[in-house]
PDB file of C-alpha atoms in Angstrom:
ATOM      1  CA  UNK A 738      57.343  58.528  72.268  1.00 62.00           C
ATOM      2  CA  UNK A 739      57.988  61.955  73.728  1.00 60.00           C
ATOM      3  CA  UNK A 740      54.224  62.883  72.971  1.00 61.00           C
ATOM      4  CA  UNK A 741      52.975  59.938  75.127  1.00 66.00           C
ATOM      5  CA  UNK A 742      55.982  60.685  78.326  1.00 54.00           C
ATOM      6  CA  UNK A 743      54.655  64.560  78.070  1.00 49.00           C
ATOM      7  CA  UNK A 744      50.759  62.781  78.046  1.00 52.00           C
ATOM      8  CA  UNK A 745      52.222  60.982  80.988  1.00 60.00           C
ATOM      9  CA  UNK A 746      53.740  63.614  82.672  1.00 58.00           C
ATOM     10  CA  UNK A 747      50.887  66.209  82.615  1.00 51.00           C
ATOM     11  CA  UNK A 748      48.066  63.154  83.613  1.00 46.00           C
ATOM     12  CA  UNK A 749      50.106  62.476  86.465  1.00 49.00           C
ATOM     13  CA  UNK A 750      50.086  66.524  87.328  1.00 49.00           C
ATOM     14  CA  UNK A 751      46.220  66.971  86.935  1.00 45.00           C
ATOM     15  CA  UNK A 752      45.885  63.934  89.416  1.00 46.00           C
ATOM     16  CA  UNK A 753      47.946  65.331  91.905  1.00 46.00           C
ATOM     17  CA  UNK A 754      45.982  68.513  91.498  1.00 45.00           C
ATOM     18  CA  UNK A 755      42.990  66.550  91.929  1.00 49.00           C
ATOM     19  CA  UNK A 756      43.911  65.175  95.358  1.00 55.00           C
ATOM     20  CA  UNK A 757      42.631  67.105  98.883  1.00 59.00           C
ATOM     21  CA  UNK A 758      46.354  66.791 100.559  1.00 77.00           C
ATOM     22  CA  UNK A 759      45.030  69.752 102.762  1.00 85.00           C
ATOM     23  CA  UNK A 760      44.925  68.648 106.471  1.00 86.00           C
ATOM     24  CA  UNK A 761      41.080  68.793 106.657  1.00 87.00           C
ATOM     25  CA  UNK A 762      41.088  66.452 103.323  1.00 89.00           C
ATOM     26  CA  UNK A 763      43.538  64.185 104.712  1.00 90.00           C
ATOM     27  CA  UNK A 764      41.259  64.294 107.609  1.00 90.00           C
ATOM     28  CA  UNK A 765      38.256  63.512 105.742  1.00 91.00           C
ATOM     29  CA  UNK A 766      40.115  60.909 103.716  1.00 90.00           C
ATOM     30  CA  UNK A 767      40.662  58.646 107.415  1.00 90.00           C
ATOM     31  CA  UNK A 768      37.065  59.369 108.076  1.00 90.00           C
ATOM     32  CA  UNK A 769      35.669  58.154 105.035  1.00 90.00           C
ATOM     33  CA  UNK A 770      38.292  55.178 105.103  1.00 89.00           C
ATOM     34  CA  UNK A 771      36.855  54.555 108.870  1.00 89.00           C
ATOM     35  CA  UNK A 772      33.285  54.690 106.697  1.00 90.00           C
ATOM     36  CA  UNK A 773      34.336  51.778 104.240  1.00 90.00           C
ATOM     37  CA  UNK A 774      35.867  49.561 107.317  1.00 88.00           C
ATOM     38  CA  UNK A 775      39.413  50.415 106.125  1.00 88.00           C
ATOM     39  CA  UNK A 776      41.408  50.814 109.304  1.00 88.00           C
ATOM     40  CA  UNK A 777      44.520  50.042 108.391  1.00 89.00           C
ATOM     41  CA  UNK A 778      44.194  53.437 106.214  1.00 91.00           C
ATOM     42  CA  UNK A 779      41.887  55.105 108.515  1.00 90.00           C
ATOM     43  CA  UNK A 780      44.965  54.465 110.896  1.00 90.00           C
ATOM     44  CA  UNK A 781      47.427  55.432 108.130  1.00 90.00           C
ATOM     45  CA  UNK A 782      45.618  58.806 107.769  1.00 91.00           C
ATOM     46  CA  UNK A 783      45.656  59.761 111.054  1.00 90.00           C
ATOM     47  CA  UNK A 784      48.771  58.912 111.644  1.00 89.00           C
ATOM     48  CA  UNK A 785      50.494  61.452 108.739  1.00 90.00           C
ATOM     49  CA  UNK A 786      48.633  64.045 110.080  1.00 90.00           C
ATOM     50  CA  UNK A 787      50.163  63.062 113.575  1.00 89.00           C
ATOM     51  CA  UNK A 788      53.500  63.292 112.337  1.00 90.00           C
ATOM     52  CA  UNK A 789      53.515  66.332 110.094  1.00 88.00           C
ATOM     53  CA  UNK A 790      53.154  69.227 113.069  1.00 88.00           C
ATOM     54  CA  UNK A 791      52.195  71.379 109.960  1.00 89.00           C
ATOM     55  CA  UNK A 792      49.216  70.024 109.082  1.00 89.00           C
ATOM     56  CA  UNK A 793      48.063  68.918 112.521  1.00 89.00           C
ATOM     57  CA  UNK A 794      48.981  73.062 114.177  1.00 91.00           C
ATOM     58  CA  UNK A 795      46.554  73.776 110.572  1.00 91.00           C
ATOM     59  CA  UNK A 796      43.385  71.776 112.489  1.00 92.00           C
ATOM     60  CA  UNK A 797      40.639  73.764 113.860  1.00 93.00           C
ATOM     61  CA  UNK A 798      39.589  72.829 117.217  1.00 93.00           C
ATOM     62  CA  UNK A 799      36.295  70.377 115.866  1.00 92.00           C
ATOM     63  CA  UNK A 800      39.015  68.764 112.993  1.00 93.00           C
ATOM     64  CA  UNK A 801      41.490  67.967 116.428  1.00 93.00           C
ATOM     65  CA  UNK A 802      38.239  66.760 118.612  1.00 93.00           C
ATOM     66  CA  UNK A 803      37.027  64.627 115.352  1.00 92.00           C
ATOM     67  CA  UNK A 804      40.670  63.350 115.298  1.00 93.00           C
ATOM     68  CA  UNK A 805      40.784  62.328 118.191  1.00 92.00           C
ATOM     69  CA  UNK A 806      37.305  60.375 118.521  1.00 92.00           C
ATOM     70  CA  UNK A 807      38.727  58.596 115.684  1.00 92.00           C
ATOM     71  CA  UNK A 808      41.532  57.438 117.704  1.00 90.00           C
ATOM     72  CA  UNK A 809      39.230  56.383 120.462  1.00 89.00           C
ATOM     73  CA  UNK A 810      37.029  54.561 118.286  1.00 87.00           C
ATOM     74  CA  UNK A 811      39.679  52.556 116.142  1.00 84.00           C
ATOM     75  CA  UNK A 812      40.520  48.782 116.732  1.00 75.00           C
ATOM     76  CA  UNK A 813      44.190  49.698 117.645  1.00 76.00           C
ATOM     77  CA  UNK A 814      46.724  49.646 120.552  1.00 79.00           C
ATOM     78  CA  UNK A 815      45.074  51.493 123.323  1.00 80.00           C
ATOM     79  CA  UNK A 816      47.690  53.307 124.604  1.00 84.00           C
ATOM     80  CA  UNK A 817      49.032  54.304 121.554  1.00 85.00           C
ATOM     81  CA  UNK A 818      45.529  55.525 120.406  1.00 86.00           C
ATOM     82  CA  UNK A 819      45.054  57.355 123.902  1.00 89.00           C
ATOM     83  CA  UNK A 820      48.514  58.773 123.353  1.00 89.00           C
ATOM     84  CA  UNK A 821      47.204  59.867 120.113  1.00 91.00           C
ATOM     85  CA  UNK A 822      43.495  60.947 121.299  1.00 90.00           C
ATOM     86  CA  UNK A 823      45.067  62.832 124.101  1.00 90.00           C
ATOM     87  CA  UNK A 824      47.015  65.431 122.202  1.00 90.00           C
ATOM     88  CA  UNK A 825      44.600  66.341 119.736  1.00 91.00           C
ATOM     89  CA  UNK A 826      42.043  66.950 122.878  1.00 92.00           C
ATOM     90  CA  UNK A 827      44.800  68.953 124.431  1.00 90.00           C
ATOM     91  CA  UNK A 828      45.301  70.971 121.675  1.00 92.00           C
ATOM     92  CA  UNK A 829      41.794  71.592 120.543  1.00 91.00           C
ATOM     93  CA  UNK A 830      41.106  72.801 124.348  1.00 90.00           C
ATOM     94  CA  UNK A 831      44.137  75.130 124.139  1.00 89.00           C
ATOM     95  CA  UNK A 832      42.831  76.931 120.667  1.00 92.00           C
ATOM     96  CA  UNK A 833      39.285  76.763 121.980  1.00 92.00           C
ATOM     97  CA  UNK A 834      37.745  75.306 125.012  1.00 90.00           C
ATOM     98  CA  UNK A 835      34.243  75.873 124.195  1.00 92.00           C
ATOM     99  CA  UNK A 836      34.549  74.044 120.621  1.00 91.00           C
ATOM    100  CA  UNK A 837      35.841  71.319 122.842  1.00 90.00           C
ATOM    101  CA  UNK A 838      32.560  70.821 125.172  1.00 90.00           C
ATOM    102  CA  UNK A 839      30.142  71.208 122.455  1.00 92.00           C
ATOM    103  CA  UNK A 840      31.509  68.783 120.481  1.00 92.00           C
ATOM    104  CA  UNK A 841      31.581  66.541 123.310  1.00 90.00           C
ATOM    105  CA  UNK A 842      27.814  67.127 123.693  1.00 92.00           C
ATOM    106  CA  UNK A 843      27.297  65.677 120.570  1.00 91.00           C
ATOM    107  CA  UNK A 844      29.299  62.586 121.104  1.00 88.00           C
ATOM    108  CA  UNK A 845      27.804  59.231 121.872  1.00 89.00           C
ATOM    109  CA  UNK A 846      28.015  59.081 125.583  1.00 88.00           C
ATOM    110  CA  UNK A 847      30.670  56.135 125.952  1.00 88.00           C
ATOM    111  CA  UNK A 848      32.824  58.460 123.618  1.00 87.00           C
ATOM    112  CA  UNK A 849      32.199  61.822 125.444  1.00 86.00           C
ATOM    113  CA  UNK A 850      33.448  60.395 128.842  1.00 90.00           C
ATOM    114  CA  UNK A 851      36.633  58.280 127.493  1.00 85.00           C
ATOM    115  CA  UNK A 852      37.564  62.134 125.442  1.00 88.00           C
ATOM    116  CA  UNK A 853      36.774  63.545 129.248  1.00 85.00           C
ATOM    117  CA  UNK A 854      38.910  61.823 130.553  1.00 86.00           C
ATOM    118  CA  UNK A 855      41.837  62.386 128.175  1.00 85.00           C
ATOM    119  CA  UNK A 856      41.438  65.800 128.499  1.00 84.00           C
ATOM    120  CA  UNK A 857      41.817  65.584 132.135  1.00 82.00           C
ATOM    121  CA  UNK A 858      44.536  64.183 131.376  1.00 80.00           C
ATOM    122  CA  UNK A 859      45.922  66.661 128.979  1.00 76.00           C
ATOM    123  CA  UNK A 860      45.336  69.192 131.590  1.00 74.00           C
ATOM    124  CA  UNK A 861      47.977  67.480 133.834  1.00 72.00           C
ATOM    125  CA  UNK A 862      50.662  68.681 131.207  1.00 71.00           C
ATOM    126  CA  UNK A 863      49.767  72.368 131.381  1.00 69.00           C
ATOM    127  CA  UNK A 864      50.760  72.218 135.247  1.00 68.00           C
ATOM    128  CA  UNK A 865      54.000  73.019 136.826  1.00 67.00           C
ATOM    129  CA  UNK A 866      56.008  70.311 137.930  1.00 63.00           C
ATOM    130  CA  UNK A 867      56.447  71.407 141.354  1.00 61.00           C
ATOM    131  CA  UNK A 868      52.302  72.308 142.000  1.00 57.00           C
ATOM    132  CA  UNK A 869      52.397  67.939 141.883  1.00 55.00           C
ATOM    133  CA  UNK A 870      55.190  67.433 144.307  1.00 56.00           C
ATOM    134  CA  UNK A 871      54.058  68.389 148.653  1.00 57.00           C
ATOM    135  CA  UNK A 872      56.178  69.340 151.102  1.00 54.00           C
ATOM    136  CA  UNK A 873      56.297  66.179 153.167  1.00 54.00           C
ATOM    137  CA  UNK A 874      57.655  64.656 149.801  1.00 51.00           C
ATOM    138  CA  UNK A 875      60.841  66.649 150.335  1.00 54.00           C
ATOM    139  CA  UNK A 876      61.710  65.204 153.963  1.00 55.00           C
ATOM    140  CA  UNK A 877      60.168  62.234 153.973  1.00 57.00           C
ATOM    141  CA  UNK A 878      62.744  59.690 156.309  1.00 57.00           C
ATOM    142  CA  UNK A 879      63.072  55.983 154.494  1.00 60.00           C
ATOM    143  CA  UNK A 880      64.685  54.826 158.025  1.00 64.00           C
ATOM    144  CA  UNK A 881      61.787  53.254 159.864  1.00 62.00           C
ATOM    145  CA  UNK A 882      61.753  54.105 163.590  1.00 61.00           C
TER     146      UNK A 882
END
C-alpha cells in the first residue's frame, strides 16, 4: 500500500512537471483551446493570466497583442472583452510600440482597426486628468439668462 501512494505521489509530480504553467504556455494553452472551439477554456485561460499580474507583467509585447486579439475575437461580453483587449494593447504599447504596429499589420483588417481603436483608447489613460478638462468648464454659469 505505501509502494502504490509513493507510485501515486511521484506520477502526480512528473505530471505537474510535464505541464507549460509558464505565462507564454498558459497563453498557448487558450490559443490552442480557441483552435479546438473550446471557449469556455479559451476564456478560462485568458482570464488566469488576467488576474495573476505576475504572469501577465512576464508577456512580451506580441504575447499581450496576441492576448488581446483573442479577447476581440471570442464570443463573450463585449465590454468585458474590450476591457480585457484594452489593457493588454496598453501594455504591449508601453513595453514596445513598434511590436505593437507590426503586429497589427499582420492582423486581419476587421481585427487591426477594433485593436486601433482600443489602443486609442488606452492612450486616454496615460493623460493627465486636467489636459481633458478646458477652461470654460471651470466657470461655466447653469443660470440661464
Amino acid at each position: 500500500m505505501r509502494y502504490i501512494l509513493l507510485f501515486i505521489i511521484a506520477l502526480a509530480s512528473l505530471l505537474a512537471a510535464c505541464v507549460d504553467n509558464s505565462p507564454a504556455g498558459r497563453l498557448a494553452d487558450a490559443l490552442a483551446a480557441r483552435e479546438m472551439g473550446d471557449t469556455a477554456e479559451c476564456l478560462s485561460a485568458c482570464d488566469d493570466l488576467m488576474l495573476d499580474s505576475a504572469a501577465f507583467n512576464q508577456l512580451s509585447p506580441s504575447q499581450l497583442c496576441t492576448l488581446a486579439e483573442i479577447f476581440t475575437t471570442l464570443e463573450t461580453d463585449a465590454e468585458t472583452a474590450d476591457a480585457q483587449a484594452t489593457r493588454c494593447i496598453h501594455r504591449a504599447r508601453t513595453l514596445n510600440p513598434d511590436s505593437v504596429v507590426e503586429f497589427l499589420r499582420t492582423c486581419p483588417t476587421d481585427i487591426s482597426m477594433h485593436l486601433y481603436t482600443l489602443m486609442s483608447v488606452g492612450a486616454s489613460l496615460d493623460m493627465p486628468r486636467d489636459s481633458l478638462l478646458r477652461d470654460d468648464d471651470f466657470y461655466h454659469d447653469s443660470i440661464p439668462q
